[in-house]
Amino acid sequence: MVISKDMESLVAGSSTIRKLFEEGLQLAAEVGAENVYDFSLGNPASPVPQQVTQAIGDVITEYSDSYVHGYMKNAGFDQVRKSVADSLNKKHDMGYTAEDIIMTVGAAGAMNCVFRSLLGTGDEVIAFAPYFGEYRNYAANYGGKLVVIPAKLDDFDLNLDELDKLINEKTKCIIVNNPNNPSGKLYSEDTIKKLADILEKAEKRIGHPIYVLADEPYRELVYENEAVPYIPSIIKNSIFIYSFSKTLSLPGERIGYMALSKNMDYYDELIGAFVVANRCLGYVNAPSLFQLVVSRCLDVNVDLDFYDRNRKLLYKTLTDLGFEVVKPQGAFYLLVKSPVEDEEQFVSMAKKNHIIFVSTKSFGCPGYVRIAYCVDYEMIKRSIPAFEQLAKDVK
Ligand code: PLP
């Protein structure tokens, strides 16, 4: 082996989700794409909003090539950062300025910049299960360790009772992903206020800040007009992390940002480090064309109904068939409790019926499977007989 020991174990445990996705492609080649019901990846099928397509053309024609495709400050174009700050201020009255915004290579890029800047070997990051499995890898990139709080299976809310005892001198950050991938749970303002109380006391006890990474790529995907709390307005030491991957259907373009409030502890140090991390990690800057594009589309969203009708159809179909389903409030994922003891077996049984979904083991919450319903409605309709057969198979 020429690769490092660390990388060897990373490769060995490499994403089961990606593997299933590839198996789905293989199956589609064998039986025809229309006969495979692939719910494995969070790859949005909703069309890119027309305003985004328009902006791509406009930006390219309005600016000279060298500007659109050139380097800029590592934190991003000043006018883009200002537009993002203004848009956040309009919604949340935070008093952000352009300096508080760093354009990033998606939410993943933002998180890597934060971890690169904050984590030393053995430092800890706390995540609430179920959590996006890549968090563990992002922390490990810098010698950090992900500490997982078990899921609260009665309602999938943040398991705050378990939090305080896991905070110690090595705790550097806590990730809160609202609404949540994979449960679709939306954490209320009340829950976030309780989290704030716990953290305030814990910071005094351990003698240093605990930064909350508000990882919110699904912020705009909430179905029943429920309010999504803006975490930085409740918790001072929060870093707001946003991505356009899901809300504008642009995951391959790798565009997002982070926002820091000037009143947070060590603001100057943090912002300086995050900008340098963006460069040193090799991102250099967020993609330039798409910075300019999203700055014109800050109030644009994908059609929420596209996902809502999927959510309603799947929820009804699966509950009618007797499956136990966690009703999602946001994002575009839905958890189904495995009706057989080993959920990997449930995944295999589904695959026999050409349904591809993933076990939630890698989300730190065994016993369930995740269905990503960011797919075409017609595919869900076509999949219903396969789910009916699956319901019979598990009896
Ligand atoms: N955080 C969560 C909870 C996600 O589900 C994802 C992607 O699926 C990401 C972060 C990464 O998003 P991005 O494409 O912006 O890097």
Short mmCIF file of C-alpha atoms and ligand atoms in Angstrom, two decimals:
data_model
loop_
_atom_site.label_atom_id
_atom_site.label_comp_id
_atom_site.label_asym_id
_atom_site.label_seq_id
_atom_site.Cartn_x
_atom_site.Cartn_y
_atom_site.Cartn_z
CA MET A 1 0.00 0.00 0.00
CA VAL A 2 1.29 3.43 -0.86
CA ILE A 3 -1.59 5.26 0.71
CA SER A 4 -1.47 6.31 4.37
CA LYS A 5 -2.96 4.17 7.13
CA ASP A 6 -5.59 6.86 7.74
CA MET A 7 -6.59 6.90 4.11
CA GLU A 8 -6.63 3.11 4.00
CA SER A 9 -9.32 2.97 6.66
CA LEU A 10 -11.23 5.80 5.00
CA VAL A 11 -11.26 3.93 1.71
CA ALA A 12 -12.30 0.70 3.44
CA GLY A 13 -15.25 2.40 5.13
CA SER A 14 -16.03 4.51 2.11
CA SER A 15 -19.57 5.69 1.61
CA THR A 16 -22.10 2.89 1.55
CA ILE A 17 -24.53 5.43 0.08
CA ARG A 18 -22.32 6.01 -2.94
CA LYS A 19 -21.86 2.24 -3.28
CA LEU A 20 -25.60 1.66 -3.33
CA PHE A 21 -26.03 4.48 -5.82
CA GLU A 22 -23.51 2.77 -8.10
CA GLU A 23 -25.26 -0.58 -7.64
CA GLY A 24 -28.47 1.18 -8.66
CA LEU A 25 -26.80 2.34 -11.87
CA GLN A 26 -25.61 -1.20 -12.54
CA LEU A 27 -29.11 -2.57 -11.94
CA ALA A 28 -30.56 0.08 -14.26
CA ALA A 29 -28.19 -1.09 -17.00
CA GLU A 30 -29.48 -4.66 -16.52
CA VAL A 31 -33.24 -4.15 -16.13
CA GLY A 32 -33.83 -0.69 -17.58
CA ALA A 33 -33.68 2.64 -15.73
CA GLU A 34 -37.48 2.90 -15.58
CA ASN A 35 -37.62 -0.31 -13.52
CA VAL A 36 -35.21 0.82 -10.81
CA TYR A 37 -36.44 3.01 -7.94
CA ASP A 38 -33.36 4.75 -6.65
CA PHE A 39 -33.86 6.66 -3.40
CA SER A 40 -30.20 6.53 -2.33
CA LEU A 41 -28.68 9.97 -2.91
CA GLY A 42 -29.66 13.50 -1.93
CA ASN A 43 -29.22 14.61 -5.53
CA PRO A 44 -32.11 17.02 -6.19
CA ALA A 45 -34.28 16.15 -9.19
CA SER A 46 -36.20 19.41 -9.02
CA PRO A 47 -35.33 21.59 -12.03
CA VAL A 48 -32.87 24.44 -11.54
CA PRO A 49 -35.04 27.59 -11.17
CA GLN A 50 -35.35 29.60 -14.37
CA GLN A 51 -33.84 32.68 -12.66
CA VAL A 52 -30.61 30.74 -12.08
CA THR A 53 -30.32 29.71 -15.73
CA GLN A 54 -31.05 33.29 -16.73
CA ALA A 55 -28.42 34.63 -14.32
CA ILE A 56 -25.75 32.26 -15.71
CA GLY A 57 -26.23 33.76 -19.17
CA ASP A 58 -26.51 37.33 -17.90
CA VAL A 59 -23.36 37.16 -15.79
CA ILE A 60 -21.31 35.74 -18.65
CA THR A 61 -22.50 38.40 -21.11
CA GLU A 62 -22.40 41.34 -18.71
CA TYR A 63 -18.86 40.89 -17.43
CA SER A 64 -15.63 40.35 -19.32
CA ASP A 65 -14.36 36.76 -19.29
CA SER A 66 -11.36 37.56 -17.14
CA TYR A 67 -13.60 38.89 -14.38
CA VAL A 68 -16.10 36.06 -14.36
CA HIS A 69 -13.48 33.35 -14.48
CA GLY A 70 -10.65 35.01 -12.59
CA TYR A 71 -9.26 34.76 -9.08
CA MET A 72 -10.59 37.12 -6.46
CA LYS A 73 -10.13 37.52 -2.70
CA ASN A 74 -10.07 34.11 -1.01
CA ALA A 75 -13.26 35.07 0.86
CA GLY A 76 -15.06 35.79 -2.42
CA PHE A 77 -16.18 38.81 -4.46
CA ASP A 78 -16.88 41.83 -2.22
CA GLN A 79 -20.18 42.66 -3.90
CA VAL A 80 -21.36 39.04 -3.61
CA ARG A 81 -20.51 38.98 0.10
CA LYS A 82 -22.37 42.26 0.52
CA SER A 83 -25.46 40.89 -1.25
CA VAL A 84 -25.43 37.83 1.00
CA ALA A 85 -25.03 40.00 4.12
CA ASP A 86 -27.88 42.31 3.04
CA SER A 87 -30.14 39.36 2.29
CA LEU A 88 -29.48 37.76 5.70
CA ASN A 89 -30.02 41.13 7.44
CA LYS A 90 -33.36 41.55 5.70
CA LYS A 91 -34.50 38.15 7.00
CA HIS A 92 -32.83 38.05 10.41
CA ASP A 93 -31.75 41.59 11.31
CA MET A 94 -28.21 40.51 12.21
CA GLY A 95 -26.22 43.58 11.17
CA TYR A 96 -23.87 41.53 8.99
CA THR A 97 -21.44 43.32 6.68
CA ALA A 98 -19.59 41.90 3.67
CA GLU A 99 -16.57 41.11 5.91
CA ASP A 100 -18.68 38.64 7.91
CA ILE A 101 -19.38 36.45 4.90
CA ILE A 102 -16.99 33.92 3.34
CA MET A 103 -18.09 32.29 0.10
CA THR A 104 -17.22 28.57 0.20
CA VAL A 105 -17.10 25.39 -1.83
CA GLY A 106 -20.51 24.27 -0.59
CA ALA A 107 -21.36 23.57 3.03
CA ALA A 108 -18.75 20.80 2.96
CA GLY A 109 -16.04 23.32 2.08
CA ALA A 110 -17.19 25.66 4.85
CA MET A 111 -17.09 22.90 7.43
CA ASN A 112 -13.63 21.83 6.36
CA CYS A 113 -12.39 25.43 6.74
CA VAL A 114 -13.84 25.59 10.26
CA PHE A 115 -12.41 22.25 11.32
CA ARG A 116 -9.02 23.04 9.74
CA SER A 117 -8.93 26.21 11.81
CA LEU A 118 -10.27 24.93 15.13
CA LEU A 119 -9.26 21.31 15.52
CA GLY A 120 -5.99 19.93 16.78
CA THR A 121 -5.31 16.21 17.14
CA GLY A 122 -7.80 14.65 19.54
CA ASP A 123 -10.12 17.66 19.66
CA GLU A 124 -13.79 16.81 19.67
CA VAL A 125 -16.80 17.76 17.60
CA ILE A 126 -20.23 16.79 18.89
CA ALA A 127 -23.00 15.70 16.52
CA PHE A 128 -26.54 14.63 17.31
CA ALA A 129 -27.62 11.35 15.73
CA PRO A 130 -28.93 10.86 13.20
CA TYR A 131 -26.28 12.96 11.47
CA PHE A 132 -24.84 13.43 7.96
CA GLY A 133 -22.16 10.71 7.88
CA GLU A 134 -19.50 12.88 6.23
CA TYR A 135 -19.11 14.91 9.44
CA ARG A 136 -16.95 12.13 10.82
CA ASN A 137 -14.61 12.29 7.82
CA TYR A 138 -14.44 16.08 7.82
CA ALA A 139 -13.38 16.09 11.51
CA ALA A 140 -10.92 13.24 10.93
CA ASN A 141 -9.26 15.23 8.12
CA TYR A 142 -7.67 17.34 10.86
CA GLY A 143 -7.19 14.71 13.58
CA GLY A 144 -10.52 15.58 15.18
CA LYS A 145 -12.92 13.10 16.69
CA LEU A 146 -16.67 13.04 16.16
CA VAL A 147 -18.56 12.38 19.41
CA VAL A 148 -22.08 11.24 18.71
CA ILE A 149 -25.11 11.81 20.92
CA PRO A 150 -27.57 8.94 20.42
CA ALA A 151 -30.82 9.72 18.65
CA LYS A 152 -33.95 10.49 20.63
CA LEU A 153 -36.07 7.85 18.98
CA ASP A 154 -39.45 8.96 20.36
CA ASP A 155 -39.48 12.23 18.38
CA PHE A 156 -36.01 12.66 16.76
CA ASP A 157 -35.57 16.04 18.50
CA LEU A 158 -32.09 17.12 19.71
CA ASN A 159 -31.14 14.78 22.54
CA LEU A 160 -30.21 17.57 24.95
CA ASP A 161 -30.33 15.40 28.08
CA GLU A 162 -27.19 13.63 26.93
CA LEU A 163 -25.27 16.72 25.83
CA ASP A 164 -23.75 18.23 28.95
CA LYS A 165 -21.98 15.08 30.12
CA LEU A 166 -20.22 14.73 26.77
CA ILE A 167 -18.78 18.26 26.80
CA ASN A 168 -15.21 18.47 28.08
CA GLU A 169 -12.06 20.56 27.56
CA LYS A 170 -11.50 18.95 24.16
CA THR A 171 -14.93 19.96 22.84
CA LYS A 172 -14.49 22.61 20.15
CA CYS A 173 -17.74 22.57 18.23
CA ILE A 174 -21.23 21.17 18.02
CA ILE A 175 -23.02 20.62 14.75
CA VAL A 176 -26.74 21.33 14.47
CA ASN A 177 -28.29 20.44 11.13
CA ASN A 178 -31.75 21.97 10.85
CA PRO A 179 -33.90 20.63 9.22
CA ASN A 180 -32.14 17.35 9.60
CA ASN A 181 -30.68 14.93 7.10
CA PRO A 182 -31.78 12.09 7.41
CA SER A 183 -34.80 12.43 9.76
CA GLY A 184 -36.49 15.49 8.21
CA LYS A 185 -36.96 16.76 11.79
CA LEU A 186 -37.19 20.52 12.32
CA TYR A 187 -35.77 21.73 15.64
CA SER A 188 -37.90 24.48 17.20
CA GLU A 189 -36.80 27.80 18.63
CA ASP A 190 -37.58 26.44 22.08
CA THR A 191 -35.18 23.53 21.56
CA ILE A 192 -32.44 25.86 20.31
CA LYS A 193 -32.93 28.11 23.35
CA LYS A 194 -32.50 25.10 25.63
CA LEU A 195 -29.33 24.23 23.72
CA ALA A 196 -28.11 27.81 24.22
CA ASP A 197 -28.56 27.53 28.01
CA ILE A 198 -26.62 24.27 28.19
CA LEU A 199 -23.78 25.66 26.10
CA GLU A 200 -23.51 28.90 28.03
CA LYS A 201 -23.01 26.98 31.28
CA ALA A 202 -20.66 24.46 29.67
CA GLU A 203 -18.47 27.20 28.17
CA LYS A 204 -18.00 28.66 31.67
CA ARG A 205 -17.19 25.22 33.05
CA ILE A 206 -14.57 24.31 30.41
CA GLY A 207 -13.22 27.84 30.01
CA HIS A 208 -13.41 28.25 26.24
CA PRO A 209 -16.05 28.80 23.55
CA ILE A 210 -17.96 25.92 21.99
CA TYR A 211 -18.85 26.96 18.45
CA VAL A 212 -22.16 25.83 17.04
CA LEU A 213 -21.99 25.02 13.36
CA ALA A 214 -25.50 25.70 12.11
CA ASP A 215 -25.33 23.49 9.01
CA GLU A 216 -28.44 24.50 7.08
CA PRO A 217 -28.46 23.41 3.43
CA TYR A 218 -32.16 22.49 3.78
CA ARG A 219 -33.25 25.68 5.53
CA GLU A 220 -35.73 26.65 2.80
CA LEU A 221 -37.19 23.16 2.44
CA VAL A 222 -39.82 23.19 5.19
CA TYR A 223 -43.33 22.02 4.34
CA GLU A 224 -46.02 23.24 6.73
CA ASN A 225 -45.00 26.90 6.98
CA GLU A 226 -43.25 26.15 10.26
CA ALA A 227 -40.72 28.70 11.51
CA VAL A 228 -37.06 27.73 11.24
CA PRO A 229 -35.13 29.40 14.07
CA TYR A 230 -32.08 31.39 13.00
CA ILE A 231 -29.50 29.89 15.33
CA PRO A 232 -26.98 32.81 15.30
CA SER A 233 -29.68 35.12 16.66
CA ILE A 234 -30.10 32.78 19.66
CA ILE A 235 -26.57 31.42 20.22
CA LYS A 236 -23.77 33.99 20.13
CA ASN A 237 -20.97 31.61 19.20
CA SER A 238 -22.63 30.24 16.07
CA ILE A 239 -21.26 29.93 12.57
CA PHE A 240 -24.06 29.89 10.02
CA ILE A 241 -23.27 27.54 7.15
CA TYR A 242 -25.40 27.62 4.04
CA SER A 243 -25.35 25.89 0.69
CA PHE A 244 -27.18 26.43 -2.58
CA SER A 245 -26.82 22.71 -3.42
CA LYS A 246 -30.32 21.75 -2.39
CA THR A 247 -32.39 24.93 -2.50
CA LEU A 248 -31.28 25.86 -6.02
CA SER A 249 -30.59 22.26 -7.19
CA LEU A 250 -26.90 23.05 -7.76
CA PRO A 251 -24.94 20.40 -5.82
CA GLY A 252 -22.35 19.87 -8.54
CA GLU A 253 -21.52 23.57 -8.76
CA ARG A 254 -20.14 23.55 -5.20
CA ILE A 255 -21.35 26.90 -3.91
CA GLY A 256 -22.22 28.01 -0.39
CA TYR A 257 -21.09 30.42 2.30
CA MET A 258 -20.59 30.94 5.99
CA ALA A 259 -21.61 33.93 8.08
CA LEU A 260 -20.05 35.04 11.37
CA SER A 261 -21.43 37.58 13.81
CA LYS A 262 -19.03 40.28 15.00
CA ASN A 263 -20.07 39.78 18.61
CA MET A 264 -18.93 36.17 18.77
CA ASP A 265 -15.86 35.22 20.79
CA TYR A 266 -12.57 35.58 18.89
CA TYR A 267 -14.34 36.89 15.79
CA ASP A 268 -11.19 38.47 14.23
CA GLU A 269 -9.10 35.37 14.78
CA LEU A 270 -11.77 33.10 13.34
CA ILE A 271 -12.54 35.05 10.21
CA GLY A 272 -8.83 35.42 9.41
CA ALA A 273 -8.23 31.70 9.90
CA PHE A 274 -11.24 30.60 7.85
CA VAL A 275 -10.17 32.72 4.88
CA VAL A 276 -6.64 31.34 5.00
CA ALA A 277 -8.02 27.80 5.39
CA ASN A 278 -10.12 28.32 2.25
CA ARG A 279 -6.88 29.04 0.38
CA CYS A 280 -4.59 26.51 2.06
CA LEU A 281 -6.99 23.61 1.71
CA GLY A 282 -6.71 24.19 -2.01
CA TYR A 283 -10.20 25.52 -2.57
CA VAL A 284 -8.57 28.99 -3.06
CA ASN A 285 -12.02 30.52 -3.48
CA ALA A 286 -15.59 29.44 -4.10
CA PRO A 287 -16.38 28.98 -7.83
CA SER A 288 -16.39 32.49 -9.29
CA LEU A 289 -19.17 32.20 -11.87
CA PHE A 290 -21.55 30.69 -9.34
CA GLN A 291 -20.75 33.29 -6.68
CA LEU A 292 -21.99 35.90 -9.13
CA VAL A 293 -24.97 33.79 -10.16
CA VAL A 294 -26.25 33.02 -6.66
CA SER A 295 -25.83 36.65 -5.59
CA ARG A 296 -28.64 37.42 -8.06
CA CYS A 297 -30.81 34.55 -6.82
CA LEU A 298 -30.73 34.97 -3.04
CA ASP A 299 -34.51 35.10 -2.80
CA VAL A 300 -35.10 32.29 -5.30
CA ASN A 301 -35.96 28.74 -4.26
CA VAL A 302 -36.79 25.50 -5.97
CA ASP A 303 -40.47 24.67 -6.19
CA LEU A 304 -41.31 23.34 -2.73
CA ASP A 305 -44.38 21.54 -4.07
CA PHE A 306 -42.08 19.37 -6.18
CA TYR A 307 -40.83 17.74 -2.96
CA ASP A 308 -43.97 18.13 -0.89
CA ARG A 309 -46.10 16.00 -3.19
CA ASN A 310 -43.36 13.33 -3.11
CA ARG A 311 -43.34 13.51 0.68
CA LYS A 312 -47.12 13.16 0.91
CA LEU A 313 -47.35 10.30 -1.59
CA LEU A 314 -44.54 8.28 0.00
CA TYR A 315 -45.69 8.89 3.55
CA LYS A 316 -49.24 7.79 2.76
CA THR A 317 -48.18 4.80 0.65
CA LEU A 318 -45.73 3.49 3.22
CA THR A 319 -47.94 4.00 6.27
CA ASP A 320 -50.89 2.40 4.45
CA LEU A 321 -48.66 -0.61 3.76
CA GLY A 322 -47.94 -0.88 7.49
CA PHE A 323 -44.43 0.55 7.59
CA GLU A 324 -43.46 2.75 10.54
CA VAL A 325 -42.43 6.10 9.07
CA VAL A 326 -41.00 9.23 10.71
CA LYS A 327 -43.04 12.06 9.21
CA PRO A 328 -40.59 14.62 7.82
CA GLN A 329 -41.14 18.34 8.45
CA GLY A 330 -38.29 19.48 6.22
CA ALA A 331 -35.41 18.50 3.90
CA PHE A 332 -36.22 15.70 1.45
CA TYR A 333 -35.53 12.53 3.37
CA LEU A 334 -37.79 10.14 5.19
CA LEU A 335 -36.90 7.45 7.73
CA VAL A 336 -38.58 4.08 7.79
CA LYS A 337 -38.12 1.77 10.76
CA SER A 338 -36.75 -1.53 9.61
CA PRO A 339 -39.47 -4.18 9.98
CA VAL A 340 -36.78 -6.88 10.16
CA GLU A 341 -34.11 -7.03 12.84
CA ASP A 342 -31.15 -6.17 10.66
CA GLU A 343 -31.81 -3.14 8.49
CA GLU A 344 -29.07 -4.24 6.06
CA GLN A 345 -31.29 -7.23 5.33
CA PHE A 346 -34.19 -4.85 4.74
CA VAL A 347 -31.98 -2.92 2.29
CA SER A 348 -31.18 -6.20 0.47
CA MET A 349 -34.84 -7.24 0.35
CA ALA A 350 -35.71 -3.86 -1.14
CA LYS A 351 -32.95 -4.22 -3.72
CA LYS A 352 -34.50 -7.50 -4.88
CA ASN A 353 -37.59 -5.42 -5.67
CA HIS A 354 -35.37 -2.86 -7.43
CA ILE A 355 -35.82 -0.31 -4.64
CA ILE A 356 -32.59 1.33 -3.55
CA PHE A 357 -32.48 3.02 -0.16
CA VAL A 358 -29.79 3.19 2.50
CA SER A 359 -29.38 1.94 6.04
CA THR A 360 -29.02 4.65 8.68
CA LYS A 361 -26.08 2.92 10.35
CA SER A 362 -23.70 5.42 8.80
CA PHE A 363 -25.92 8.21 10.17
CA GLY A 364 -25.29 6.89 13.70
CA CYS A 365 -28.84 5.58 14.05
CA PRO A 366 -29.18 1.88 13.26
CA GLY A 367 -32.56 0.23 12.84
CA TYR A 368 -33.88 2.52 10.10
CA VAL A 369 -33.47 3.16 6.40
CA ARG A 370 -33.41 6.53 4.68
CA ILE A 371 -35.45 7.25 1.59
CA ALA A 372 -34.25 10.32 -0.34
CA TYR A 373 -37.41 11.60 -2.02
CA CYS A 374 -35.71 14.32 -4.07
CA VAL A 375 -36.70 12.26 -7.11
CA ASP A 376 -39.16 12.42 -9.93
CA TYR A 377 -42.82 12.00 -8.80
CA GLU A 378 -43.47 9.55 -11.65
CA MET A 379 -40.71 7.28 -10.33
CA ILE A 380 -42.42 7.19 -6.93
CA LYS A 381 -45.72 6.28 -8.61
CA ARG A 382 -43.99 3.53 -10.59
CA SER A 383 -42.34 2.22 -7.41
CA ILE A 384 -45.60 1.60 -5.50
CA PRO A 385 -46.11 -2.03 -6.69
CA ALA A 386 -42.50 -2.76 -5.66
CA PHE A 387 -43.17 -1.34 -2.18
CA GLU A 388 -46.36 -3.45 -2.00
CA GLN A 389 -44.29 -6.54 -2.77
CA LEU A 390 -41.66 -5.50 -0.21
CA ALA A 391 -44.39 -5.14 2.45
CA LYS A 392 -45.43 -8.75 1.69
CA ASP A 393 -41.81 -9.98 1.73
CA VAL A 394 -41.09 -8.63 5.21
CA LYS A 395 -44.20 -10.20 6.79
N1 PLP B 1 -24.64 19.03 5.34
C1 PLP B 1 -25.68 18.20 5.16
C2 PLP B 1 -26.58 17.90 6.28
C3 PLP B 1 -25.87 17.60 3.91
O1 PLP B 1 -26.91 16.77 3.74
C4 PLP B 1 -24.98 17.89 2.85
C5 PLP B 1 -25.14 17.26 1.54
O2 PLP B 1 -25.90 16.37 1.32
C6 PLP B 1 -23.93 18.77 3.10
C7 PLP B 1 -23.79 19.32 4.35
C8 PLP B 1 -22.95 19.12 2.03
O3 PLP B 1 -23.52 20.01 1.16
P1 PLP B 1 -22.70 20.75 0.00
O4 PLP B 1 -23.12 20.14 -1.29
O5 PLP B 1 -23.13 22.16 0.11
O6 PLP B 1 -21.26 20.59 0.30
#
